[in-house]
Tab-separated table of C-alpha atoms and ligand atoms in Angstrom:
chain	number	residue	atom	x	y	z
U	1	UNK	CA	-55.907	17.043	7.672
U	2	UNK	CA	-57.375	18.732	4.603
U	3	UNK	CA	-55.370	18.052	1.456
U	4	UNK	CA	-56.017	21.633	0.344
U	5	UNK	CA	-54.183	23.013	3.380
U	6	UNK	CA	-51.447	25.547	2.635
U	7	UNK	CA	-48.937	27.694	4.468
U	8	UNK	CA	-50.859	30.809	3.419
U	9	UNK	CA	-54.095	29.414	4.829
U	10	UNK	CA	-52.409	28.532	8.112
U	11	UNK	CA	-50.753	31.959	8.287
U	12	UNK	CA	-54.086	33.729	7.817
U	13	UNK	CA	-55.630	31.651	10.615
U	14	UNK	CA	-52.682	32.356	12.902
U	15	UNK	CA	-52.956	36.089	12.234
U	16	UNK	CA	-56.533	36.083	13.536
U	17	UNK	CA	-56.085	33.433	16.232
U	18	UNK	CA	-57.461	33.914	19.751
U	19	UNK	CA	-56.985	30.347	20.990
U	20	UNK	CA	-54.766	31.360	23.898
U	21	UNK	CA	-54.114	34.428	26.016
U	22	UNK	CA	-51.011	35.410	24.057
U	23	UNK	CA	-53.231	36.997	21.429
U	24	UNK	CA	-54.099	39.764	23.901
U	25	UNK	CA	-50.533	41.050	24.189
U	26	UNK	CA	-49.114	40.390	20.729
U	27	UNK	CA	-48.492	43.140	18.207
U	28	UNK	CA	-48.378	40.719	15.288
U	29	UNK	CA	-48.582	36.956	15.176
U	30	UNK	CA	-45.554	35.238	13.640
U	31	UNK	CA	-46.687	32.211	11.634
U	32	UNK	CA	-43.235	31.405	10.230
U	33	UNK	CA	-41.780	31.700	6.757
U	34	UNK	CA	-39.929	29.783	4.100
U	35	UNK	CA	-40.495	27.657	1.000
U	36	UNK	CA	-43.303	25.119	1.015
U	37	UNK	CA	-40.910	22.490	-0.393
U	38	UNK	CA	-38.153	23.110	2.174
U	39	UNK	CA	-36.166	20.015	3.086
U	40	UNK	CA	-35.253	21.535	6.450
U	41	UNK	CA	-37.550	23.194	8.999
U	42	UNK	CA	-36.036	25.164	11.882
U	43	UNK	CA	-38.366	25.431	14.862
U	44	UNK	CA	-37.622	27.809	17.705
U	45	UNK	CA	-39.479	28.745	20.851
U	46	UNK	CA	-41.545	31.906	20.310
U	47	UNK	CA	-41.339	35.420	18.870
U	48	UNK	CA	-39.278	38.037	20.690
U	49	UNK	CA	-39.663	41.819	20.616
U	50	UNK	CA	-38.473	42.371	17.049
U	51	UNK	CA	-40.365	39.383	15.706
U	52	UNK	CA	-43.554	40.594	17.387
U	53	UNK	CA	-43.104	44.023	15.800
U	54	UNK	CA	-42.405	42.732	12.302
U	55	UNK	CA	-44.476	39.539	12.201
U	56	UNK	CA	-41.439	37.565	11.021
U	57	UNK	CA	-39.389	34.895	12.828
U	58	UNK	CA	-35.755	35.323	13.885
U	59	UNK	CA	-35.222	38.905	12.732
U	60	UNK	CA	-33.359	40.212	15.791
U	61	UNK	CA	-29.822	39.528	16.950
U	62	UNK	CA	-30.530	35.811	17.263
U	63	UNK	CA	-31.842	35.853	13.711
U	64	UNK	CA	-28.646	37.423	12.388
U	65	UNK	CA	-26.654	34.774	14.205
U	66	UNK	CA	-28.935	32.078	12.784
U	67	UNK	CA	-28.117	33.282	9.271
U	68	UNK	CA	-24.400	32.980	10.081
U	69	UNK	CA	-24.986	29.468	11.339
U	70	UNK	CA	-26.886	28.539	8.186
U	71	UNK	CA	-23.962	29.854	6.139
U	72	UNK	CA	-21.713	27.344	7.930
U	73	UNK	CA	-23.916	24.689	6.356
U	74	UNK	CA	-23.839	26.366	2.954
U	75	UNK	CA	-27.476	27.383	3.363
U	76	UNK	CA	-29.305	30.661	2.982
U	77	UNK	CA	-32.265	31.716	5.052
U	78	UNK	CA	-34.457	31.359	1.969
U	79	UNK	CA	-33.481	27.674	1.658
U	80	UNK	CA	-35.213	26.656	4.895
U	81	UNK	CA	-38.525	27.164	6.665
U	82	UNK	CA	-38.231	28.999	9.985
U	83	UNK	CA	-40.888	29.200	12.702
U	84	UNK	CA	-41.683	28.645	16.360
U	85	UNK	CA	-43.724	26.399	18.629
U	86	UNK	CA	-45.853	29.374	19.720
U	87	UNK	CA	-46.765	31.991	17.136
U	88	UNK	CA	-47.331	34.944	19.469
U	89	UNK	CA	-44.815	36.590	21.780
U	90	UNK	CA	-44.935	35.588	25.439
U	91	UNK	CA	-44.849	38.833	27.478
U	92	UNK	CA	-41.342	39.881	28.510
U	93	UNK	CA	-39.994	36.862	26.613
U	94	UNK	CA	-41.065	34.483	29.370
U	95	UNK	CA	-41.241	30.753	28.681
U	96	UNK	CA	-44.395	29.557	26.894
U	97	UNK	CA	-46.967	28.067	29.260
U	98	UNK	CA	-48.151	24.468	28.760
U	99	UNK	CA	-51.639	25.630	27.769
U	100	UNK	CA	-50.132	28.001	25.185
U	101	UNK	CA	-48.002	25.221	23.692
U	102	UNK	CA	-51.060	23.011	23.567
U	103	UNK	CA	-53.242	25.697	21.984
U	104	UNK	CA	-50.698	26.424	19.254
U	105	UNK	CA	-49.726	22.807	18.622
U	106	UNK	CA	-52.114	22.188	15.705
U	107	UNK	CA	-50.719	25.060	13.608
U	108	UNK	CA	-47.193	23.655	13.696
U	109	UNK	CA	-48.473	20.150	13.001
U	110	UNK	CA	-50.250	21.442	9.911
U	111	UNK	CA	-47.163	23.336	8.772
U	112	UNK	CA	-45.064	20.189	9.136
U	113	UNK	CA	-47.656	18.187	7.190
U	114	UNK	CA	-47.758	20.745	4.355
U	115	UNK	CA	-43.967	21.092	4.077
U	116	UNK	CA	-43.152	17.442	4.815
U	117	UNK	CA	-39.473	18.202	5.523
U	118	UNK	CA	-36.754	15.601	5.608
U	119	UNK	CA	-35.181	17.189	8.678
U	120	UNK	CA	-36.614	19.238	11.521
U	121	UNK	CA	-34.044	21.163	13.540
U	122	UNK	CA	-35.361	22.083	16.963
U	123	UNK	CA	-33.812	25.207	18.459
U	124	UNK	CA	-33.962	25.229	22.245
U	125	UNK	CA	-35.600	22.979	24.800
U	126	UNK	CA	-39.261	23.869	24.198
U	127	UNK	CA	-39.025	22.940	20.560
U	128	UNK	CA	-36.984	19.855	21.404
U	129	UNK	CA	-39.617	18.883	23.967
U	130	UNK	CA	-42.195	18.518	21.226
U	131	UNK	CA	-40.294	15.502	19.869
U	132	UNK	CA	-38.152	14.350	22.797
U	133	UNK	CA	-40.132	15.303	25.908
U	134	UNK	CA	-37.746	13.817	28.442
U	135	UNK	CA	-34.410	14.561	26.773
U	136	UNK	CA	-31.703	16.932	27.929
U	137	UNK	CA	-30.477	19.137	25.114
U	138	UNK	CA	-26.898	18.948	26.339
U	139	UNK	CA	-27.069	15.163	25.903
U	140	UNK	CA	-28.624	14.909	22.439
U	141	UNK	CA	-27.771	18.135	20.574
U	142	UNK	CA	-26.494	17.551	17.062
U	143	UNK	CA	-27.681	13.943	16.943
U	144	UNK	CA	-30.109	13.043	14.166
U	145	UNK	CA	-32.956	10.747	15.155
U	146	UNK	CA	-35.778	9.292	13.130
U	147	UNK	CA	-39.266	10.415	14.225
U	148	UNK	CA	-42.088	9.145	12.048
U	149	UNK	CA	-41.553	10.042	8.401
U	150	UNK	CA	-38.622	12.373	8.946
U	151	UNK	CA	-35.547	13.076	11.042
U	152	UNK	CA	-35.195	15.469	13.958
U	153	UNK	CA	-32.006	17.123	15.225
U	154	UNK	CA	-32.053	19.002	18.513
U	155	UNK	CA	-29.797	22.046	18.727
U	156	UNK	CA	-29.259	24.871	21.184
U	157	UNK	CA	-31.257	28.046	20.598
U	158	UNK	CA	-29.107	30.701	18.874
U	159	UNK	CA	-30.056	33.235	21.555
U	160	UNK	CA	-28.846	30.873	24.277
U	161	UNK	CA	-25.576	30.408	22.417
U	162	UNK	CA	-25.131	34.167	22.152
U	163	UNK	CA	-25.619	34.527	25.906
U	164	UNK	CA	-23.514	31.523	26.908
U	165	UNK	CA	-20.153	31.250	25.105
U	166	UNK	CA	-19.937	27.601	26.160
U	167	UNK	CA	-22.613	26.793	23.600
U	168	UNK	CA	-21.055	28.707	20.705
U	169	UNK	CA	-18.645	26.053	19.400
U	170	UNK	CA	-21.284	23.381	19.945
U	171	UNK	CA	-23.992	25.073	17.907
U	172	UNK	CA	-21.490	25.896	15.161
U	173	UNK	CA	-20.405	22.254	14.989
U	174	UNK	CA	-24.022	21.113	14.872
U	175	UNK	CA	-24.912	23.441	11.991
U	176	UNK	CA	-21.725	22.621	10.085
U	177	UNK	CA	-22.701	18.947	9.922
U	178	UNK	CA	-26.159	19.676	8.475
U	179	UNK	CA	-25.185	19.038	4.809
U	180	UNK	CA	-23.829	15.598	5.677
U	181	UNK	CA	-26.895	14.782	7.773
U	182	UNK	CA	-29.221	15.965	5.008
U	183	UNK	CA	-27.536	13.582	2.598
U	184	UNK	CA	-28.032	10.782	5.097
U	185	UNK	CA	-31.678	11.736	5.597
U	186	UNK	CA	-32.321	11.793	1.845
U	187	UNK	CA	-30.750	8.379	1.457
U	188	UNK	CA	-32.562	6.818	4.404
U	189	UNK	CA	-35.957	8.278	3.504
U	190	UNK	CA	-35.614	6.914	-0.010
U	191	UNK	CA	-35.725	3.439	1.449
U	192	UNK	CA	-39.276	2.201	1.750
U	193	UNK	CA	-38.558	-0.639	4.132
U	194	UNK	CA	-37.163	1.486	6.942
U	195	UNK	CA	-39.094	0.982	10.192
U	196	UNK	CA	-40.168	4.156	11.929
U	197	UNK	CA	-41.435	5.248	15.321
U	198	UNK	CA	-44.839	6.960	15.555
U	199	UNK	CA	-45.177	10.731	15.717
U	200	UNK	CA	-45.334	11.884	19.362
U	201	UNK	CA	-48.436	13.215	21.041
U	202	UNK	CA	-48.977	16.906	21.859
U	203	UNK	CA	-46.241	18.793	23.688
U	204	UNK	CA	-45.694	18.834	27.391
U	205	UNK	CA	-43.283	21.035	29.358
U	206	UNK	CA	-39.689	19.847	29.144
U	207	UNK	CA	-38.274	18.774	32.487
U	208	UNK	CA	-34.740	20.106	32.724
U	209	UNK	CA	-33.081	17.219	34.502
U	210	UNK	CA	-34.602	14.048	33.174
U	211	UNK	CA	-32.554	11.690	31.074
U	212	UNK	CA	-33.613	10.629	27.591
U	213	UNK	CA	-35.249	7.298	27.017
U	214	UNK	CA	-36.307	5.332	23.971
U	215	UNK	CA	-33.792	7.099	21.744
U	216	UNK	CA	-32.229	5.539	18.717
U	217	UNK	CA	-30.186	6.621	15.769
U	218	UNK	CA	-31.934	6.433	12.403
G	301	SF4	S1	-49.815	31.638	20.429
G	301	SF4	FE1	-50.771	30.312	18.889
G	301	SF4	S2	-52.670	29.573	19.891
G	301	SF4	FE2	-51.979	31.381	21.040
G	301	SF4	S3	-53.085	33.112	20.096
G	301	SF4	FE3	-51.068	32.948	19.083
G	301	SF4	S4	-51.465	31.683	17.267
G	301	SF4	FE4	-53.202	31.393	18.663
């Protein structure tokens, strides 16, 4: 990992990227956006129609809802970094393919390394699968777990919550507890003696019905 890496450098590489077939159908790549010193990174699945048109993440209806959710935590959009596991729109908003997740993996890894957030919030099962490949989101959403040098919280995708009212109170509860969890993360990360688990290897598709294993709090 070059020490001179930057979000701008990564964004310029993403804009010209042809590593997977999604580059053929994209209008604009969506590298992600937010402050380089963000304490919280929100990672979704992939750009949708509006994101593909504008080259920015979460700008459609789900993006408006995400801003409402952030407000529940006393946060503004500009306080956090927002991006996706794949930077180009899958046609017709289909799920990302394993080879597309694999091809795009290094960009997100570099963005995480540059930002070095205290908390990563995964939005939806593809993002969750990067850190907890065998987990079910319904089982672990809202729970903060230590992964390497930071903490990860899995949450439902805002778009899924908009389409399924069952998820609405759950995702609101999960966002509302973010300030408290951030305080905990700050405190725990300040301790140098805390044991940690290694960062996971590259992403694999998330099986829907497997149960989580090797999970632990903090
Ligand atoms: S999805 Fe990622 S790997 Fe594929 S073309 Fe876009 S930036 Fe490159």
